[in-house]
Amino acid sequence: MKEIHRISITDAVVEAVKKAIDSGEYAPGTKLPTEAAMCQEMKVSRSSVREAMRVLQALGYVTISPGRGAFVALEEEKPRSNDPWYEAEGVRYSDFMEIRLAIETLAVGLAVERASDAQVRELEEIHSSFCEANEVHDMAKLIMLDELFHTKIMSFTGNPLFVNINKQIQECFRSYRGESFSNDMVYSNAVEPHGRILQCFKEKDAVRAAAEMQKHLEITQEDMVKVIHGA
């Protein structure tokens, strides 16, 4: 991997590591360099490397083993794109949101009940980074951290079907997420709902978590309609 000059944002680290993996520099199953080594090699902060690893894990490029480090995902662990279920004619933004409302409100309740203290702390770190990115309107980081926040919740369910369905949805939803976060009004509208959902994890309140997730996604849908129609 090459040194990154004058760039410390997470997406630059993500792209550098992805390129190294795709080029074969790191084979499937290979352990990636430590955070400290990456920081020194690419001249970026430890927090940028840590966030990048989370994003790469969410995208299926790496697996993270507590106490052991990050490893390049094996081929069978990567999301498959053959004949994806969402490839249908005339799919609209509202169709994706209906699916998200159904799946994520169910998943967050299970996640709250099953998440470990360490996982809740991890979600808190992601939310903290999201708030910091919101303060400076770093759109690239906001998009990745928003996706990561929701993806982590899915992973906390421990249900591989939830995880796989979510990966496919997020891959297609990424363009809509980027379009929504390009509008200033959407930034603040995502921060408070994430904070309330996080609080539900801390209080182990699965019922309220489902209600907060539903409200969050409904606000997201309303915001996107305004962006699309220029309201």
PDB file of C-alpha atoms in Angstrom:
ATOM      1  CA  MET A   1       0.000   0.000   0.000  1.00  0.00           C
ATOM      2  CA  LYS A   2       1.225   3.497  -0.865  1.00  0.00           C
ATOM      3  CA  GLU A   3       1.587   6.416   1.501  1.00  0.00           C
ATOM      4  CA  ILE A   4      -1.397   8.788   1.465  1.00  0.00           C
ATOM      5  CA  HIS A   5      -0.198  12.401   1.216  1.00  0.00           C
ATOM      6  CA  ARG A   6      -2.232  15.159   2.898  1.00  0.00           C
ATOM      7  CA  ILE A   7      -5.289  12.911   3.208  1.00  0.00           C
ATOM      8  CA  SER A   8      -6.514  11.467   6.486  1.00  0.00           C
ATOM      9  CA  ILE A   9     -10.185  10.834   5.771  1.00  0.00           C
ATOM     10  CA  THR A  10     -11.524   7.346   6.250  1.00  0.00           C
ATOM     11  CA  ASP A  11     -12.645   6.798   2.667  1.00  0.00           C
ATOM     12  CA  ALA A  12      -9.078   7.291   1.408  1.00  0.00           C
ATOM     13  CA  VAL A  13      -7.856   4.544   3.726  1.00  0.00           C
ATOM     14  CA  VAL A  14     -10.739   2.304   2.671  1.00  0.00           C
ATOM     15  CA  GLU A  15      -9.862   2.738  -1.011  1.00  0.00           C
ATOM     16  CA  ALA A  16      -6.160   2.106  -0.373  1.00  0.00           C
ATOM     17  CA  VAL A  17      -6.821  -1.145   1.486  1.00  0.00           C
ATOM     18  CA  LYS A  18      -9.438  -2.278  -1.055  1.00  0.00           C
ATOM     19  CA  LYS A  19      -6.940  -1.678  -3.860  1.00  0.00           C
ATOM     20  CA  ALA A  20      -4.291  -3.692  -2.037  1.00  0.00           C
ATOM     21  CA  ILE A  21      -6.716  -6.583  -1.535  1.00  0.00           C
ATOM     22  CA  ASP A  22      -8.076  -6.487  -5.100  1.00  0.00           C
ATOM     23  CA  SER A  23      -4.552  -6.419  -6.540  1.00  0.00           C
ATOM     24  CA  GLY A  24      -3.620  -9.574  -4.652  1.00  0.00           C
ATOM     25  CA  GLU A  25      -1.151  -7.873  -2.334  1.00  0.00           C
ATOM     26  CA  TYR A  26      -3.107  -9.479   0.506  1.00  0.00           C
ATOM     27  CA  ALA A  27      -4.616 -12.872  -0.283  1.00  0.00           C
ATOM     28  CA  PRO A  28      -7.898 -14.169   1.204  1.00  0.00           C
ATOM     29  CA  GLY A  29      -7.369 -15.211   4.810  1.00  0.00           C
ATOM     30  CA  THR A  30      -4.195 -13.125   5.157  1.00  0.00           C
ATOM     31  CA  LYS A  31      -3.802 -11.014   8.268  1.00  0.00           C
ATOM     32  CA  LEU A  32      -3.607  -7.303   7.501  1.00  0.00           C
ATOM     33  CA  PRO A  33      -0.947  -5.076   9.097  1.00  0.00           C
ATOM     34  CA  THR A  34      -1.685  -3.766  12.587  1.00  0.00           C
ATOM     35  CA  GLU A  35      -3.357  -0.383  13.103  1.00  0.00           C
ATOM     36  CA  ALA A  36      -0.014   1.069  14.161  1.00  0.00           C
ATOM     37  CA  ALA A  37       1.723  -0.259  11.038  1.00  0.00           C
ATOM     38  CA  MET A  38      -1.010   1.122   8.752  1.00  0.00           C
ATOM     39  CA  CYS A  39      -0.846   4.508  10.479  1.00  0.00           C
ATOM     40  CA  GLN A  40       2.882   4.668   9.881  1.00  0.00           C
ATOM     41  CA  GLU A  41       2.729   3.331   6.331  1.00  0.00           C
ATOM     42  CA  MET A  42      -0.092   5.578   5.080  1.00  0.00           C
ATOM     43  CA  LYS A  43       0.611   8.541   7.386  1.00  0.00           C
ATOM     44  CA  VAL A  44      -2.939   8.724   8.734  1.00  0.00           C
ATOM     45  CA  SER A  45      -4.465   8.738  12.213  1.00  0.00           C
ATOM     46  CA  ARG A  46      -5.337   5.619  14.197  1.00  0.00           C
ATOM     47  CA  SER A  47      -9.006   6.642  14.286  1.00  0.00           C
ATOM     48  CA  SER A  48      -9.086   6.800  10.461  1.00  0.00           C
ATOM     49  CA  VAL A  49      -7.618   3.302  10.216  1.00  0.00           C
ATOM     50  CA  ARG A  50     -10.030   1.956  12.823  1.00  0.00           C
ATOM     51  CA  GLU A  51     -13.056   3.438  11.045  1.00  0.00           C
ATOM     52  CA  ALA A  52     -11.769   2.178   7.705  1.00  0.00           C
ATOM     53  CA  MET A  53     -11.531  -1.370   9.055  1.00  0.00           C
ATOM     54  CA  ARG A  54     -15.128  -1.169  10.234  1.00  0.00           C
ATOM     55  CA  VAL A  55     -16.268   0.037   6.831  1.00  0.00           C
ATOM     56  CA  LEU A  56     -14.302  -2.708   5.078  1.00  0.00           C
ATOM     57  CA  GLN A  57     -15.834  -5.258   7.416  1.00  0.00           C
ATOM     58  CA  ALA A  58     -19.303  -3.914   6.619  1.00  0.00           C
ATOM     59  CA  LEU A  59     -18.535  -4.136   2.892  1.00  0.00           C
ATOM     60  CA  GLY A  60     -17.363  -7.739   3.260  1.00  0.00           C
ATOM     61  CA  TYR A  61     -13.679  -7.121   2.488  1.00  0.00           C
ATOM     62  CA  VAL A  62     -12.285  -7.994   5.906  1.00  0.00           C
ATOM     63  CA  THR A  63     -13.183  -9.905   9.024  1.00  0.00           C
ATOM     64  CA  ILE A  64     -12.140  -8.611  12.430  1.00  0.00           C
ATOM     65  CA  SER A  65     -11.222 -11.024  15.196  1.00  0.00           C
ATOM     66  CA  PRO A  66     -11.050  -9.450  18.680  1.00  0.00           C
ATOM     67  CA  GLY A  67      -7.529  -9.741  20.037  1.00  0.00           C
ATOM     68  CA  ARG A  68      -6.163 -11.115  16.766  1.00  0.00           C
ATOM     69  CA  GLY A  69      -6.639  -8.316  14.260  1.00  0.00           C
ATOM     70  CA  ALA A  70      -8.121  -7.847  10.792  1.00  0.00           C
ATOM     71  CA  PHE A  71      -7.997 -10.506   8.066  1.00  0.00           C
ATOM     72  CA  VAL A  72      -8.862 -10.427   4.367  1.00  0.00           C
ATOM     73  CA  ALA A  73     -12.237 -12.102   3.967  1.00  0.00           C
ATOM     74  CA  LEU A  74     -12.300 -15.535   2.394  1.00  0.00           C
ATOM     75  CA  GLU A  75     -14.141 -15.762  -0.923  1.00  0.00           C
ATOM     76  CA  GLU A  76     -17.053 -17.646   0.623  1.00  0.00           C
ATOM     77  CA  GLU A  77     -17.462 -14.854   3.191  1.00  0.00           C
ATOM     78  CA  LYS A  78     -17.861 -12.122   0.593  1.00  0.00           C
ATOM     79  CA  PRO A  79     -21.369 -11.078  -0.462  1.00  0.00           C
ATOM     80  CA  ARG A  80     -22.443 -12.685  -3.719  1.00  0.00           C
ATOM     81  CA  SER A  81     -23.941 -10.523  -6.439  1.00  0.00           C
ATOM     82  CA  ASN A  82     -25.251 -13.234  -8.783  1.00  0.00           C
ATOM     83  CA  ASP A  83     -28.951 -12.813  -9.479  1.00  0.00           C
ATOM     84  CA  PRO A  84     -29.613 -10.423  -6.590  1.00  0.00           C
ATOM     85  CA  TRP A  85     -33.199 -10.491  -5.350  1.00  0.00           C
ATOM     86  CA  TYR A  86     -33.585  -6.716  -5.651  1.00  0.00           C
ATOM     87  CA  GLU A  87     -33.025  -6.624  -9.430  1.00  0.00           C
ATOM     88  CA  ALA A  88     -36.566  -5.990 -10.557  1.00  0.00           C
ATOM     89  CA  GLU A  89     -37.945  -3.645 -13.165  1.00  0.00           C
ATOM     90  CA  GLY A  90     -39.158  -0.247 -12.010  1.00  0.00           C
ATOM     91  CA  VAL A  91     -37.777  -0.375  -8.454  1.00  0.00           C
ATOM     92  CA  ARG A  92     -38.178   2.991  -6.700  1.00  0.00           C
ATOM     93  CA  TYR A  93     -36.660   4.572  -3.604  1.00  0.00           C
ATOM     94  CA  SER A  94     -39.897   4.010  -1.674  1.00  0.00           C
ATOM     95  CA  ASP A  95     -39.688   0.265  -2.428  1.00  0.00           C
ATOM     96  CA  PHE A  96     -36.295   0.063  -0.707  1.00  0.00           C
ATOM     97  CA  MET A  97     -37.612   2.027   2.265  1.00  0.00           C
ATOM     98  CA  GLU A  98     -40.572  -0.330   2.687  1.00  0.00           C
ATOM     99  CA  ILE A  99     -38.136  -3.248   2.857  1.00  0.00           C
ATOM    100  CA  ARG A 100     -35.872  -1.394   5.302  1.00  0.00           C
ATOM    101  CA  LEU A 101     -38.818  -0.489   7.537  1.00  0.00           C
ATOM    102  CA  ALA A 102     -39.893  -4.117   7.707  1.00  0.00           C
ATOM    103  CA  ILE A 103     -36.440  -5.616   8.255  1.00  0.00           C
ATOM    104  CA  GLU A 104     -34.615  -3.044  10.369  1.00  0.00           C
ATOM    105  CA  THR A 105     -37.397  -2.493  12.899  1.00  0.00           C
ATOM    106  CA  LEU A 106     -37.419  -6.240  13.559  1.00  0.00           C
ATOM    107  CA  ALA A 107     -33.636  -6.556  13.545  1.00  0.00           C
ATOM    108  CA  VAL A 108     -32.946  -3.721  15.974  1.00  0.00           C
ATOM    109  CA  GLY A 109     -35.121  -5.342  18.650  1.00  0.00           C
ATOM    110  CA  LEU A 110     -33.195  -8.590  18.348  1.00  0.00           C
ATOM    111  CA  ALA A 111     -29.898  -6.704  18.257  1.00  0.00           C
ATOM    112  CA  VAL A 112     -30.675  -4.857  21.500  1.00  0.00           C
ATOM    113  CA  GLU A 113     -31.454  -8.134  23.245  1.00  0.00           C
ATOM    114  CA  ARG A 114     -28.340  -9.901  21.934  1.00  0.00           C
ATOM    115  CA  ALA A 115     -25.636  -7.214  21.751  1.00  0.00           C
ATOM    116  CA  SER A 116     -22.696  -7.516  24.123  1.00  0.00           C
ATOM    117  CA  ASP A 117     -21.371  -4.582  26.136  1.00  0.00           C
ATOM    118  CA  ALA A 118     -18.371  -4.429  23.790  1.00  0.00           C
ATOM    119  CA  GLN A 119     -20.669  -4.230  20.758  1.00  0.00           C
ATOM    120  CA  VAL A 120     -22.683  -1.417  22.337  1.00  0.00           C
ATOM    121  CA  ARG A 121     -19.437   0.483  22.947  1.00  0.00           C
ATOM    122  CA  GLU A 122     -18.496  -0.081  19.310  1.00  0.00           C
ATOM    123  CA  LEU A 123     -21.836   1.354  18.187  1.00  0.00           C
ATOM    124  CA  GLU A 124     -21.247   4.318  20.493  1.00  0.00           C
ATOM    125  CA  GLU A 125     -17.856   4.961  18.868  1.00  0.00           C
ATOM    126  CA  ILE A 126     -19.441   4.906  15.409  1.00  0.00           C
ATOM    127  CA  HIS A 127     -22.125   7.355  16.528  1.00  0.00           C
ATOM    128  CA  SER A 128     -19.490   9.635  18.054  1.00  0.00           C
ATOM    129  CA  SER A 129     -17.563   9.649  14.775  1.00  0.00           C
ATOM    130  CA  PHE A 130     -20.818  10.327  12.906  1.00  0.00           C
ATOM    131  CA  CYS A 131     -21.484  13.361  15.119  1.00  0.00           C
ATOM    132  CA  GLU A 132     -17.965  14.669  14.500  1.00  0.00           C
ATOM    133  CA  ALA A 133     -18.370  14.230  10.729  1.00  0.00           C
ATOM    134  CA  ASN A 134     -21.694  16.053  10.915  1.00  0.00           C
ATOM    135  CA  GLU A 135     -20.036  19.021  12.619  1.00  0.00           C
ATOM    136  CA  VAL A 136     -17.719  19.544   9.637  1.00  0.00           C
ATOM    137  CA  HIS A 137     -20.181  18.309   6.988  1.00  0.00           C
ATOM    138  CA  ASP A 138     -17.816  15.576   5.781  1.00  0.00           C
ATOM    139  CA  MET A 139     -20.243  13.934   3.372  1.00  0.00           C
ATOM    140  CA  ALA A 140     -18.048  10.963   2.436  1.00  0.00           C
ATOM    141  CA  LYS A 141     -17.527  10.028   6.062  1.00  0.00           C
ATOM    142  CA  LEU A 142     -21.189  10.603   6.931  1.00  0.00           C
ATOM    143  CA  ILE A 143     -22.333   8.236   4.204  1.00  0.00           C
ATOM    144  CA  MET A 144     -19.963   5.494   5.332  1.00  0.00           C
ATOM    145  CA  LEU A 145     -20.691   5.909   9.040  1.00  0.00           C
ATOM    146  CA  ASP A 146     -24.452   5.994   8.493  1.00  0.00           C
ATOM    147  CA  GLU A 147     -24.225   2.753   6.549  1.00  0.00           C
ATOM    148  CA  LEU A 148     -21.901   1.272   9.154  1.00  0.00           C
ATOM    149  CA  PHE A 149     -24.241   2.206  12.032  1.00  0.00           C
ATOM    150  CA  HIS A 150     -27.130   0.307  10.445  1.00  0.00           C
ATOM    151  CA  THR A 151     -24.938  -2.572   9.271  1.00  0.00           C
ATOM    152  CA  LYS A 152     -23.520  -3.080  12.759  1.00  0.00           C
ATOM    153  CA  ILE A 153     -27.002  -3.295  14.216  1.00  0.00           C
ATOM    154  CA  MET A 154     -27.811  -6.040  11.720  1.00  0.00           C
ATOM    155  CA  SER A 155     -24.642  -7.933  12.649  1.00  0.00           C
ATOM    156  CA  PHE A 156     -25.528  -7.757  16.360  1.00  0.00           C
ATOM    157  CA  THR A 157     -28.574  -9.954  15.685  1.00  0.00           C
ATOM    158  CA  GLY A 158     -26.224 -12.872  15.069  1.00  0.00           C
ATOM    159  CA  ASN A 159     -28.527 -13.895  12.214  1.00  0.00           C
ATOM    160  CA  PRO A 160     -26.541 -14.486   8.983  1.00  0.00           C
ATOM    161  CA  LEU A 161     -29.666 -14.054   6.842  1.00  0.00           C
ATOM    162  CA  PHE A 162     -30.252 -10.559   8.229  1.00  0.00           C
ATOM    163  CA  VAL A 163     -26.597  -9.752   7.554  1.00  0.00           C
ATOM    164  CA  ASN A 164     -26.694 -11.017   3.970  1.00  0.00           C
ATOM    165  CA  ILE A 165     -29.989  -9.315   3.097  1.00  0.00           C
ATOM    166  CA  ASN A 166     -28.697  -6.082   4.581  1.00  0.00           C
ATOM    167  CA  LYS A 167     -25.501  -6.237   2.487  1.00  0.00           C
ATOM    168  CA  GLN A 168     -27.518  -6.515  -0.691  1.00  0.00           C
ATOM    169  CA  ILE A 169     -29.844  -3.686   0.292  1.00  0.00           C
ATOM    170  CA  GLN A 170     -26.988  -1.391   1.282  1.00  0.00           C
ATOM    171  CA  GLU A 171     -25.117  -1.963  -1.983  1.00  0.00           C
ATOM    172  CA  CYS A 172     -28.108  -0.674  -3.945  1.00  0.00           C
ATOM    173  CA  PHE A 173     -29.131   1.942  -1.390  1.00  0.00           C
ATOM    174  CA  ARG A 174     -25.691   3.610  -1.390  1.00  0.00           C
ATOM    175  CA  SER A 175     -26.530   5.964  -4.247  1.00  0.00           C
ATOM    176  CA  TYR A 176     -29.703   7.136  -2.497  1.00  0.00           C
ATOM    177  CA  ARG A 177     -27.794   7.634   0.765  1.00  0.00           C
ATOM    178  CA  GLY A 178     -25.217   9.759  -1.044  1.00  0.00           C
ATOM    179  CA  GLU A 179     -27.932  11.813  -2.697  1.00  0.00           C
ATOM    180  CA  SER A 180     -29.745  12.406   0.604  1.00  0.00           C
ATOM    181  CA  PHE A 181     -26.618  13.440   2.524  1.00  0.00           C
ATOM    182  CA  SER A 182     -25.751  15.955  -0.201  1.00  0.00           C
ATOM    183  CA  ASN A 183     -28.554  18.086   1.225  1.00  0.00           C
ATOM    184  CA  ASP A 184     -27.710  20.034   4.395  1.00  0.00           C
ATOM    185  CA  MET A 185     -31.073  19.466   6.073  1.00  0.00           C
ATOM    186  CA  VAL A 186     -30.471  15.712   6.245  1.00  0.00           C
ATOM    187  CA  TYR A 187     -27.321  15.930   8.396  1.00  0.00           C
ATOM    188  CA  SER A 188     -28.954  16.923  11.674  1.00  0.00           C
ATOM    189  CA  ASN A 189     -32.011  14.761  11.016  1.00  0.00           C
ATOM    190  CA  ALA A 190     -29.879  11.609  11.244  1.00  0.00           C
ATOM    191  CA  VAL A 191     -27.858  12.485  14.350  1.00  0.00           C
ATOM    192  CA  GLU A 192     -30.602  12.577  16.983  1.00  0.00           C
ATOM    193  CA  PRO A 193     -32.387   9.378  15.854  1.00  0.00           C
ATOM    194  CA  HIS A 194     -29.085   7.487  15.933  1.00  0.00           C
ATOM    195  CA  GLY A 195     -28.491   8.812  19.441  1.00  0.00           C
ATOM    196  CA  ARG A 196     -31.911   7.652  20.618  1.00  0.00           C
ATOM    197  CA  ILE A 197     -31.401   4.207  19.099  1.00  0.00           C
ATOM    198  CA  LEU A 198     -28.006   3.964  20.803  1.00  0.00           C
ATOM    199  CA  GLN A 199     -29.609   4.872  24.128  1.00  0.00           C
ATOM    200  CA  CYS A 200     -32.031   1.970  23.686  1.00  0.00           C
ATOM    201  CA  PHE A 201     -29.035  -0.362  23.381  1.00  0.00           C
ATOM    202  CA  LYS A 202     -27.597   1.029  26.600  1.00  0.00           C
ATOM    203  CA  GLU A 203     -30.906   0.574  28.403  1.00  0.00           C
ATOM    204  CA  LYS A 204     -31.652  -2.819  26.789  1.00  0.00           C
ATOM    205  CA  ASP A 205     -35.051  -1.513  25.652  1.00  0.00           C
ATOM    206  CA  ALA A 206     -35.874  -3.579  22.563  1.00  0.00           C
ATOM    207  CA  VAL A 207     -39.457  -2.337  22.206  1.00  0.00           C
ATOM    208  CA  ARG A 208     -38.497   1.342  22.199  1.00  0.00           C
ATOM    209  CA  ALA A 209     -35.568   0.590  19.866  1.00  0.00           C
ATOM    210  CA  ALA A 210     -37.977  -0.770  17.252  1.00  0.00           C
ATOM    211  CA  ALA A 211     -40.171   2.323  17.598  1.00  0.00           C
ATOM    212  CA  GLU A 212     -37.174   4.669  17.335  1.00  0.00           C
ATOM    213  CA  MET A 213     -35.869   2.844  14.262  1.00  0.00           C
ATOM    214  CA  GLN A 214     -39.252   3.120  12.587  1.00  0.00           C
ATOM    215  CA  LYS A 215     -39.424   6.872  13.294  1.00  0.00           C
ATOM    216  CA  HIS A 216     -35.852   7.297  12.037  1.00  0.00           C
ATOM    217  CA  LEU A 217     -36.536   5.531   8.743  1.00  0.00           C
ATOM    218  CA  GLU A 218     -39.822   7.393   8.252  1.00  0.00           C
ATOM    219  CA  ILE A 219     -37.989  10.729   8.693  1.00  0.00           C
ATOM    220  CA  THR A 220     -35.316   9.518   6.252  1.00  0.00           C
ATOM    221  CA  GLN A 221     -38.002   8.700   3.709  1.00  0.00           C
ATOM    222  CA  GLU A 222     -39.654  12.109   4.153  1.00  0.00           C
ATOM    223  CA  ASP A 223     -36.305  13.884   3.749  1.00  0.00           C
ATOM    224  CA  MET A 224     -35.492  11.958   0.600  1.00  0.00           C
ATOM    225  CA  VAL A 225     -38.869  12.776  -0.944  1.00  0.00           C
ATOM    226  CA  LYS A 226     -38.122  16.472  -0.320  1.00  0.00           C
ATOM    227  CA  VAL A 227     -34.680  16.103  -1.928  1.00  0.00           C
ATOM    228  CA  ILE A 228     -36.074  14.293  -4.968  1.00  0.00           C
ATOM    229  CA  HIS A 229     -38.886  16.767  -5.513  1.00  0.00           C
ATOM    230  CA  GLY A 230     -36.895  19.837  -4.475  1.00  0.00           C
ATOM    231  CA  ALA A 231     -39.275  20.734  -1.664  1.00  0.00           C
TER     232      ALA A 231
END
